[in-house]
Amino acid sequence: MSDAAVLLVHADSDREYLRAPGEELQTDLGVLTVPEAPRPGETIETHLGETFAVRRLRGPDLFNHFERTGAPMMPRDIGLVIGHTGAQSGDRVLDAGTGTGVLSGYLGRLGAEVTTYERDAEFAEVARGNMALAGVADRVDVRTGDVLEDLEDLAGGEFDLLTLDTADAAAVVERAPDLLTNGGYCAVYAPFVEDARRAEEAARGAGLLGVETLETIQRELHVDDRGTRPSTAGVGHTGYLTFGRRG
Amino acid sequence: MSDAAVLLVHADSDREYLRAPGEELQTDLGVLTVPEAPRPGETIETHLGETFAVRRLRGPDLFNHFERTGAPMMPRDIGLVIGHTGAQSGDRVLDAGTGTGVLSGYLGRLGAEVTTYERDAEFAEVARGNMALAGVADRVDVRTGDVLEDLEDLAGGEFDLLTLDTADAAAVVERAPDLLTNGGYCAVYAPFVEDARRAEEAARGAGLLGVETLETIQRELHVDDRGTRPSTAGVGHTGYLTFGRRG
Amino acid sequence: MSDAAVLLVHADSDREYLRAPGEELQTDLGVLTVPEAPRPGETIETHLGETFAVRRLRGPDLFNHFERTGAPMMPRDIGLVIGHTGAQSGDRVLDAGTGTGVLSGYLGRLGAEVTTYERDAEFAEVARGNMALAGVADRVDVRTGDVLEDLEDLAGGEFDLLTLDTADAAAVVERAPDLLTNGGYCAVYAPFVEDARRAEEAARGAGLLGVETLETIQRELHVDDRGTRPSTAGVGHTGYLTFGRRG
Amino acid sequence: MSDAAVLLVHADSDREYLRAPGEELQTDLGVLTVPEAPRPGETIETHLGETFAVRRLRGPDLFNHFERTGAPMMPRDIGLVIGHTGAQSGDRVLDAGTGTGVLSGYLGRLGAEVTTYERDAEFAEVARGNMALAGVADRVDVRTGDVLEDLEDLAGGEFDLLTLDTADAAAVVERAPDLLTNGGYCAVYAPFVEDARRAEEAARGAGLLGVETLETIQRELHVDDRGTRPSTAGVGHTGYLTFGRRG
């Protein structure tokens, strides 16, 4: 994870930018060049005298600052995938579809080796740039194409984790026993209940253990002088998560 | 993470055991000795001819098989901590109180270096055994004592992450700016809303950024021939999670 | 609503019984006869000297004490039907299927005239007894049969409210414009999401206005000396509610 | 409930107005006068030839069209109060604070006699106008003042139901046993958890039975060709509801 981008945080506002070492930042606050070896906590001035603090990159920054090619998976759902599957350093992960690549970036940064499929060539190219920013280009292999067409080659790959965020996830889940190592997990993210049901049925049909589909509602607690209450704004649905494990 | 325990899964039932390499498993199914270098997928027989499959250890196994000294944090909440803070390989983490050590075990297994405080000496000893089982004894330092008494020494430690699951978490949060590196996160787990409020107020008072307290409701989706619906059993409250980040 | 049963509450326990005026109560606490005109607040003694207080019957008592022929709709869902449709005194209501009759009993007790269909003759008979206990036998007409077969006769009935708790609710919803008066509401209770979807599609197809399907999660707040938190027990799913209104 | 306003619904848009019999409606669509005895379903033309349909007034119309003096209680929460307390025709209800009067209007329209207190004289005057529109002016007595000052006079009033939506509800709950008839219910609506806790403690302290505080989360189901899912928009918190019953 060398050469990851750093977060540049403006001292006098809440503006933040993600830039790689050696890159230039050009905004109305002036121009600055990120040092080749930026240290967290140091400050850098633009030619207009505006100060930016350097922060080490972390997962939520990927969500907030990656170039987007669609609605990326949110930190909460990425966290749930990690918590329910125990994604860990050294894991071999097969992922489809990449999208913006926030999940792949998180997994790379916790030390997993990720092979991820994205059908859209332009999206894949953006995701590759995002992986470079996240400092995980050497750990995350973004492949342009349809994972379904490569399943024969991938079978026997002994993946520890299979993460799927595609409309036809169920078709991959059917093959999970060929793809996963013993005790390896499969996780499917599906916005619609019909797709979640298909994933659950495919996981059961494939003989995975501990199959369950979870729905998560998260609300912010609002705290002020009058008292404490859940936010009146509400937090909406993101997706169902279906999990199963190879026996 | 060498020498982690492996999961032994009985071929003909859903019984599972966590045992370290070289350890003996004695049950009514017979006796077996785990090889010094067990390989995931291999099978081992007891002297009574019962077969167990070897699986590589993963996070949820820590929750299911660690010796418990209280109600451990659940995989879902551990995942949310990881997702919302971007816990990653190489992180320096300060944690209190250890309890059963499931959170520390997860963090160790994704490559973080964890210093964790547990006031109860017996609980700390159990947690040390659990860390050995998880193969992270070299990464997780379980200290017996009260983190509040060590704050002077810990200040300037440049921790990337502060995780707190103690009744007096707010008192530690007040010192978060001295403990965290720039851009580092603080996460508090609190079952009661009053404690969550105190944590949120302490985080705001300490000048942390992006302070928010989240409540998470998770339900299992029930799928059968009649249709699909959320479980009628319900999933109860675990705890509020309060997050903040050092600027 | 004369002659409704009263609730008899044992003075020294939490035991309660629903009995009509003039009826006898025989339990291990002794025998008593309910007066012909019981007054709320008065006490009655059994021949063994045990004291019961008389309470006026209210909606939740119907749920707790009616003879059951299945899982009745819960007070919360009945309340939501009333709140979202404005069920009121003088309403003409068409209901199917009756089941235990708790919804019909509530509607009768707020002054509506209810025609309700139950296919199972035994269930219908039990429901008629329940309506008598609730004091609404003159307002709630429990018909044995399938509402779908009577739709021709019911059309033009100018109902203010249509309440459906049957597997084939969507087929009735299609006819809602013929059954409802202008501004009248249709409400469907469906445990499964597929049935709720069918109801929503039928309501839209029939040209009803303000069509919406709502899912309700209710949790009890747990209050003790340590603090306040949602119950760890959880409250499960009951059913989706789909509403629409004739323009 | 004679002389209630009717809902006037524009034939070619979703515009609706609430007007009493004999009243004039003046908009950019022209002028019309509501007949003295409007019949649901009939149509009325403005002098510009725009057509309005007459609908009988129902509860949700009170919420949508009453003149507001603050955020009124929502139909869902009104429904929950009715469902959990069994509010019914003939009930004697004591309510505080009136606010816009939507709860009082609903209760009046299901046949209850309501005495409601509003401290703000202007708000009370608006509420009286709203009760007239709802056709329940003869059933809902809107009193200007603080219910706490009248508790001595109200004690012994044998109310069937006590509904409280004020910051100092707990002080009234303490007196609930003096106000309620046997078996009568108390319901408190409180946006903040601290106030809900105070209400629950007051209800327990007063010896009420079946005391519980409920939190309700309601989401709309989104249905389209791609599938079915809970709304991504989210529905926010409204208030906690605390219930108790006099033994």
Coordinates of N, CA, C and O in Angstrom, one line a residue, chain B residues 14-144:
Chain B
D14 N -23.7 -30.3 12.8 CA -23.3 -28.9 12.7 C -22.3 -28.6 13.8 O -22.2 -27.4 14.1
R15 N -21.8 -29.6 14.4 CA -20.8 -29.3 15.5 C -19.5 -28.8 15.0 O -18.9 -29.3 14.1
E16 N -19.0 -27.7 15.7 CA -17.7 -27.1 15.3 C -16.9 -26.8 16.5 O -17.4 -26.5 17.6
Y17 N -15.6 -26.9 16.3 CA -14.7 -26.6 17.4 C -13.5 -25.8 16.9 O -13.1 -26.0 15.8
L18 N -13.0 -24.9 17.7 CA -11.8 -24.1 17.4 C -10.6 -24.7 18.2 O -10.7 -24.8 19.4
R19 N -9.6 -25.1 17.5 CA -8.4 -25.7 18.2 C -7.2 -25.2 17.5 O -7.1 -25.1 16.3
A20 N -6.1 -25.0 18.3 CA -4.8 -24.6 17.8 C -4.1 -25.8 17.2 O -4.3 -26.9 17.6
P21 N -3.1 -25.5 16.3 CA -2.3 -26.6 15.7 C -1.6 -27.3 16.9 O -1.1 -26.7 17.8
G22 N -1.6 -28.6 16.8 CA -1.0 -29.4 17.8 C -1.9 -29.8 19.0 O -1.6 -30.7 19.8
E23 N -3.0 -29.0 19.1 CA -3.9 -29.3 20.2 C -4.8 -30.5 20.0 O -5.0 -31.0 18.9
E24 N -5.3 -31.1 21.1 CA -6.1 -32.3 21.1 C -7.6 -31.8 21.2 O -7.9 -30.9 21.9
L25 N -8.4 -32.5 20.4 CA -9.9 -32.3 20.6 C -10.5 -33.6 21.2 O -10.4 -34.7 20.6
Q26 N -11.1 -33.4 22.4 CA -11.7 -34.6 23.0 C -13.2 -34.4 23.2 O -13.6 -33.5 23.9
T27 N -14.0 -35.1 22.5 CA -15.4 -35.0 22.6 C -16.0 -36.5 22.6 O -15.2 -37.4 22.5
D28 N -17.3 -36.6 22.7 CA -17.9 -37.9 22.6 C -17.8 -38.5 21.2 O -18.1 -39.6 21.0
L29 N -17.3 -37.7 20.3 CA -17.1 -38.2 18.9 C -15.7 -38.8 18.8 O -15.3 -39.3 17.7
G30 N -15.0 -38.8 19.9 CA -13.6 -39.4 19.9 C -12.6 -38.3 20.1 O -12.8 -37.1 20.2
V31 N -11.3 -38.8 20.0 CA -10.2 -37.9 20.2 C -9.4 -37.7 18.9 O -9.3 -38.7 18.1
L32 N -9.0 -36.5 18.6 CA -8.1 -36.3 17.5 C -7.1 -35.2 17.9 O -7.3 -34.5 18.8
T33 N -5.9 -35.2 17.2 CA -4.9 -34.2 17.4 C -4.8 -33.4 16.1 O -4.7 -33.9 15.0
V34 N -4.9 -32.0 16.3 CA -4.8 -31.2 15.1 C -3.3 -31.2 14.7 O -2.4 -31.0 15.5
P35 N -3.1 -31.4 13.4 CA -1.7 -31.3 12.9 C -1.0 -30.0 13.2 O -1.7 -29.0 13.4
E36 N 0.3 -30.0 13.1 CA 1.0 -28.8 13.4 C 0.8 -27.7 12.3 O 0.9 -26.5 12.5
A37 N 0.5 -28.3 11.1 CA 0.3 -27.4 9.9 C -1.0 -27.8 9.2 O -0.9 -28.3 8.1
P38 N -2.1 -27.6 9.8 CA -3.4 -28.1 9.2 C -3.7 -27.3 7.9 O -3.4 -26.1 7.9
R39 N -4.2 -28.0 6.9 CA -4.5 -27.3 5.7 C -6.0 -27.3 5.5 O -6.7 -28.3 5.7
P40 N -6.6 -26.1 5.2 CA -8.0 -26.0 5.0 C -8.5 -27.0 4.0 O -7.9 -27.1 2.9
G41 N -9.6 -27.7 4.2 CA -10.1 -28.6 3.3 C -9.7 -30.1 3.6 O -10.4 -31.0 3.3
E42 N -8.6 -30.3 4.4 CA -8.2 -31.6 4.7 C -9.2 -32.2 5.8 O -9.9 -31.4 6.5
T43 N -9.2 -33.5 5.9 CA -10.1 -34.1 6.9 C -9.3 -34.9 7.9 O -8.2 -35.4 7.6
I44 N -9.8 -34.9 9.1 CA -9.1 -35.6 10.2 C -10.1 -36.5 10.9 O -11.2 -36.1 11.1
E45 N -9.6 -37.7 11.2 CA -10.5 -38.7 11.9 C -10.2 -38.8 13.4 O -9.0 -38.7 13.8
T46 N -11.2 -39.0 14.1 CA -11.0 -39.2 15.6 C -10.7 -40.7 15.7 O -10.9 -41.5 14.7
H47 N -10.3 -41.1 16.9 CA -10.0 -42.6 17.1 C -11.3 -43.4 17.0 O -11.2 -44.6 16.9
L48 N -12.5 -42.7 17.0 CA -13.7 -43.5 16.8 C -14.2 -43.5 15.3 O -15.2 -43.9 15.0
G49 N -13.3 -42.9 14.5 CA -13.7 -42.9 13.1 C -14.6 -41.8 12.6 O -15.1 -41.8 11.5
E50 N -14.8 -40.8 13.5 CA -15.6 -39.7 13.1 C -14.7 -38.7 12.3 O -13.6 -38.4 12.7
T51 N -15.3 -38.1 11.3 CA -14.5 -37.2 10.4 C -14.8 -35.7 10.7 O -15.9 -35.3 10.7
F52 N -13.7 -35.0 10.8 CA -13.8 -33.5 10.9 C -13.1 -32.9 9.7 O -12.0 -33.3 9.3
A53 N -13.7 -31.8 9.2 CA -13.0 -31.0 8.1 C -12.3 -29.8 8.7 O -12.8 -29.3 9.7
V54 N -11.2 -29.5 8.2 CA -10.5 -28.3 8.7 C -10.9 -27.1 7.8 O -10.9 -27.1 6.6
R55 N -11.2 -26.0 8.5 CA -11.5 -24.8 7.9 C -10.6 -23.7 8.4 O -10.3 -23.7 9.6
R56 N -10.2 -22.8 7.6 CA -9.4 -21.6 8.0 C -10.3 -20.7 8.9 O -11.5 -20.6 8.5
L57 N -9.8 -20.2 9.9 CA -10.5 -19.4 10.8 C -10.9 -18.1 10.2 O -10.1 -17.4 9.5
R58 N -12.1 -17.6 10.5 CA -12.6 -16.3 10.0 C -13.3 -15.6 11.1 O -13.7 -16.2 12.1
G59 N -13.5 -14.2 10.9 CA -14.1 -13.4 12.0 C -15.3 -14.0 12.7 O -15.3 -14.1 13.9
P60 N -16.3 -14.4 12.0 CA -17.5 -14.9 12.7 C -17.2 -16.1 13.6 O -17.9 -16.3 14.6
D61 N -16.2 -16.8 13.3 CA -15.8 -18.0 14.1 C -15.3 -17.4 15.5 O -15.5 -18.1 16.5
L62 N -14.7 -16.3 15.5 CA -14.2 -15.7 16.8 C -15.5 -15.4 17.6 O -15.5 -15.7 18.8
F63 N -16.5 -14.9 17.0 CA -17.7 -14.6 17.8 C -18.4 -15.9 18.3 O -18.8 -16.0 19.4
N64 N -18.4 -16.9 17.4 CA -19.1 -18.1 17.8 C -18.3 -19.0 18.7 O -18.9 -19.8 19.5
H65 N -17.0 -19.0 18.7 CA -16.2 -20.0 19.5 C -15.2 -19.5 20.5 O -14.7 -20.3 21.2
F66 N -15.0 -18.2 20.6 CA -14.2 -17.7 21.7 C -14.8 -18.0 23.0 O -16.0 -18.1 23.2
E67 N -14.0 -18.2 24.0 CA -14.5 -18.3 25.4 C -15.0 -17.0 25.8 O -14.3 -16.0 25.6
R68 N -16.2 -16.9 26.3 CA -16.8 -15.6 26.6 C -16.7 -15.2 28.0 O -16.9 -16.0 28.9
T69 N -16.5 -13.9 28.2 CA -16.5 -13.3 29.6 C -17.6 -12.3 29.7 O -17.6 -11.5 30.6
G70 N -18.5 -12.3 28.8 CA -19.6 -11.3 28.8 C -20.2 -11.4 27.4 O -19.9 -12.3 26.6
A71 N -21.2 -10.5 27.1 CA -21.8 -10.5 25.8 C -20.9 -9.8 24.8 O -20.6 -8.6 24.9
P72 N -20.2 -10.5 23.9 CA -19.3 -9.8 23.0 C -20.0 -9.0 21.9 O -21.2 -9.2 21.6
M73 N -19.3 -8.1 21.4 CA -19.8 -7.3 20.3 C -20.1 -8.2 19.1 O -19.3 -9.1 18.8
M74 N -21.2 -7.9 18.4 CA -21.6 -8.8 17.3 C -20.9 -8.5 16.0 O -20.5 -7.3 15.8
P75 N -20.8 -9.5 15.1 CA -20.1 -9.2 13.9 C -20.7 -8.0 13.1 O -19.9 -7.3 12.5
R76 N -22.0 -7.8 13.2 CA -22.6 -6.7 12.5 C -22.0 -5.4 13.1 O -21.7 -4.4 12.3
D77 N -21.9 -5.3 14.4 CA -21.4 -4.0 14.9 C -19.9 -3.8 14.7 O -19.4 -2.7 14.5
I78 N -19.2 -4.9 14.8 CA -17.8 -4.9 14.4 C -17.6 -4.4 13.0 O -16.8 -3.6 12.7
G79 N -18.4 -5.0 12.1 CA -18.4 -4.6 10.7 C -18.7 -3.1 10.6 O -18.0 -2.4 9.8
L80 N -19.7 -2.6 11.3 CA -20.0 -1.2 11.2 C -18.9 -0.3 11.7 O -18.6 0.8 11.1
V81 N -18.2 -0.7 12.7 CA -17.0 0.0 13.2 C -16.0 0.1 12.1 O -15.4 1.1 11.8
I82 N -15.7 -1.0 11.5 CA -14.7 -1.1 10.4 C -15.1 -0.3 9.2 O -14.3 0.5 8.7
G83 N -16.4 -0.4 8.8 CA -16.9 0.4 7.7 C -16.8 1.9 7.9 O -16.4 2.6 7.0
H84 N -17.3 2.3 9.0 CA -17.4 3.7 9.3 C -16.1 4.4 9.6 O -16.0 5.6 9.6
T85 N -15.1 3.6 10.0 CA -13.8 4.2 10.3 C -12.7 3.8 9.3 O -11.6 4.3 9.4
G86 N -13.0 2.9 8.4 CA -12.0 2.4 7.5 C -10.8 1.7 8.1 O -9.7 1.8 7.7
A87 N -11.1 1.0 9.2 CA -10.0 0.2 9.9 C -9.3 -0.6 8.8 O -9.9 -1.3 8.0
Q88 N -7.9 -0.6 8.8 CA -7.2 -1.2 7.7 C -5.9 -1.8 8.2 O -5.4 -1.6 9.4
S89 N -5.2 -2.5 7.4 CA -3.9 -3.1 7.6 C -2.9 -2.0 8.0 O -2.9 -1.0 7.3
G90 N -2.2 -2.2 9.1 CA -1.2 -1.3 9.5 C -1.7 -0.2 10.5 O -0.9 0.6 11.0
D91 N -3.0 -0.2 10.7 CA -3.5 0.8 11.7 C -3.0 0.5 13.1 O -2.8 -0.6 13.5
R92 N -2.8 1.6 13.8 CA -2.5 1.5 15.2 C -3.8 1.8 16.0 O -4.3 2.9 15.8
V93 N -4.2 0.8 16.7 CA -5.6 0.9 17.4 C -5.4 0.9 18.9 O -4.7 0.1 19.5
L94 N -6.1 1.9 19.6 CA -6.2 1.8 21.0 C -7.7 1.4 21.3 O -8.6 2.1 20.9
D95 N -7.8 0.3 22.1 CA -9.2 -0.2 22.4 C -9.4 -0.4 23.9 O -8.4 -0.7 24.6
A96 N -10.6 -0.1 24.4 CA -11.0 -0.4 25.8 C -12.5 -0.6 25.8 O -13.2 0.1 25.1
G97 N -13.1 -1.5 26.6 CA -12.5 -2.6 27.3 C -12.6 -3.9 26.4 O -13.6 -4.1 25.7
T98 N -11.7 -4.6 26.6 CA -11.4 -5.8 25.8 C -12.6 -6.8 25.7 O -13.1 -7.2 24.7
G99 N -13.1 -7.1 27.0 CA -14.2 -8.1 27.1 C -13.7 -9.4 26.5 O -12.5 -9.8 26.7
T100 N -14.5 -10.1 25.8 CA -14.1 -11.4 25.1 C -13.0 -11.2 24.1 O -12.3 -12.1 23.8
G101 N -13.0 -10.0 23.5 CA -11.9 -9.7 22.6 C -12.2 -10.0 21.1 O -11.3 -10.1 20.3
V102 N -13.5 -10.1 20.8 CA -13.9 -10.3 19.4 C -13.5 -9.2 18.5 O -12.9 -9.4 17.4
L103 N -13.7 -7.9 19.0 CA -13.4 -6.8 18.1 C -11.8 -6.7 17.9 O -11.4 -6.6 16.8
S104 N -11.1 -6.9 19.0 CA -9.6 -6.9 18.9 C -9.2 -8.0 17.9 O -8.2 -7.9 17.1
G105 N -9.8 -9.2 18.0 CA -9.4 -10.3 17.1 C -9.7 -10.0 15.7 O -8.8 -10.2 14.8
Y106 N -10.8 -9.4 15.4 CA -11.1 -9.0 14.0 C -10.1 -8.0 13.5 O -9.6 -8.1 12.4
L107 N -9.8 -7.0 14.4 CA -8.9 -5.9 14.0 C -7.5 -6.5 13.7 O -6.8 -6.1 12.8
G108 N -7.1 -7.4 14.6 CA -5.8 -8.0 14.4 C -5.7 -8.8 13.1 O -4.7 -8.7 12.4
R109 N -6.8 -9.4 12.8 CA -6.8 -10.3 11.6 C -6.9 -9.5 10.3 O -6.7 -10.0 9.2
L110 N -7.3 -8.2 10.4 CA -7.2 -7.4 9.2 C -5.9 -6.6 9.2 O -5.7 -5.6 8.4
G111 N -5.0 -6.9 10.1 CA -3.6 -6.4 10.0 C -3.3 -5.2 10.8 O -2.3 -4.5 10.6
A112 N -4.2 -4.9 11.8 CA -4.0 -3.7 12.7 C -3.1 -4.2 13.9 O -3.2 -5.3 14.3
E113 N -2.4 -3.2 14.5 CA -1.7 -3.4 15.8 C -2.6 -2.9 16.8 O -2.9 -1.7 16.8
V114 N -3.0 -3.7 17.8 CA -4.0 -3.3 18.8 C -3.5 -3.3 20.2 O -2.9 -4.2 20.6
T115 N -3.7 -2.2 20.9 CA -3.4 -2.1 22.3 C -4.8 -2.0 23.0 O -5.5 -1.1 22.8
T116 N -5.1 -3.0 23.8 CA -6.5 -3.1 24.4 C -6.4 -3.2 25.9 O -5.6 -4.0 26.4
Y117 N -7.3 -2.4 26.6 CA -7.4 -2.4 28.0 C -8.6 -3.2 28.6 O -9.7 -2.9 28.1
E118 N -8.3 -4.0 29.6 CA -9.4 -4.7 30.3 C -9.2 -4.6 31.8 O -8.1 -5.0 32.2
R119 N -10.1 -4.1 32.5 CA -9.9 -3.9 34.0 C -9.9 -5.2 34.7 O -9.2 -5.3 35.7
D120 N -10.7 -6.1 34.3 CA -10.8 -7.4 35.0 C -9.7 -8.3 34.6 O -9.6 -8.7 33.5
A121 N -8.9 -8.7 35.6 CA -7.6 -9.5 35.3 C -8.0 -10.8 34.7 O -7.3 -11.3 33.8
E122 N -9.1 -11.5 35.2 CA -9.4 -12.8 34.7 C -10.0 -12.7 33.3 O -9.7 -13.5 32.4
F123 N -10.8 -11.6 33.0 CA -11.2 -11.4 31.7 C -10.1 -11.2 30.7 O -10.0 -11.7 29.6
A124 N -9.1 -10.4 31.2 CA -7.9 -10.1 30.3 C -7.2 -11.4 30.0 O -6.7 -11.6 28.9
E125 N -7.1 -12.3 31.0 CA -6.4 -13.5 30.7 C -7.1 -14.4 29.7 O -6.5 -15.0 28.8
V126 N -8.4 -14.5 29.8 CA -9.2 -15.2 28.8 C -9.0 -14.5 27.4 O -8.8 -15.3 26.4
A127 N -9.0 -13.2 27.4 CA -8.9 -12.5 26.1 C -7.5 -12.9 25.5 O -7.4 -13.1 24.3
R128 N -6.5 -13.0 26.4 CA -5.2 -13.3 25.8 C -5.2 -14.7 25.2 O -4.6 -14.9 24.1
G129 N -5.9 -15.6 25.8 CA -6.0 -16.9 25.2 C -6.8 -16.9 23.9 O -6.4 -17.6 22.9
N130 N -7.8 -16.1 23.9 CA -8.6 -15.9 22.6 C -7.7 -15.3 21.5 O -7.8 -15.7 20.3
M131 N -6.9 -14.4 21.9 CA -6.0 -13.8 20.8 C -5.0 -14.8 20.3 O -4.7 -14.8 19.1
A132 N -4.5 -15.7 21.2 CA -3.7 -16.8 20.7 C -4.4 -17.7 19.7 O -3.9 -18.0 18.6
L133 N -5.6 -18.0 20.1 CA -6.5 -18.9 19.2 C -6.6 -18.2 17.8 O -6.6 -18.8 16.8
A134 N -6.8 -16.9 17.9 CA -7.1 -16.1 16.6 C -5.8 -15.9 15.8 O -5.9 -15.3 14.7
G135 N -4.7 -16.3 16.4 CA -3.4 -16.1 15.7 C -2.9 -14.7 15.7 O -2.2 -14.3 14.8
V136 N -3.4 -13.9 16.6 CA -3.0 -12.4 16.6 C -2.4 -12.0 17.9 O -2.4 -10.8 18.2
A137 N -1.8 -13.0 18.7 CA -1.2 -12.6 20.0 C -0.1 -11.7 19.8 O 0.2 -10.8 20.7
D138 N 0.6 -11.7 18.6 CA 1.7 -10.8 18.4 C 1.3 -9.4 18.0 O 2.1 -8.5 17.9
R139 N 0.0 -9.3 17.7 CA -0.5 -8.0 17.2 C -1.4 -7.3 18.2 O -1.7 -6.1 18.0
V140 N -2.0 -8.1 19.1 CA -2.9 -7.5 20.1 C -2.4 -7.6 21.4 O -2.1 -8.7 22.0
D141 N -2.1 -6.5 22.0 CA -1.5 -6.4 23.4 C -2.6 -6.2 24.4 O -3.2 -5.1 24.5
V142 N -3.0 -7.2 25.1 CA -4.1 -7.1 26.1 C -3.5 -6.7 27.4 O -2.8 -7.4 28.0
R143 N -3.8 -5.4 27.8 CA -3.3 -4.9 29.1 C -4.4 -5.0 30.2 O -5.5 -4.5 29.9
T144 N -4.0 -5.4 31.3 CA -4.9 -5.4 32.4 C -4.8 -4.1 33.1 O -3.7 -3.6 33.5

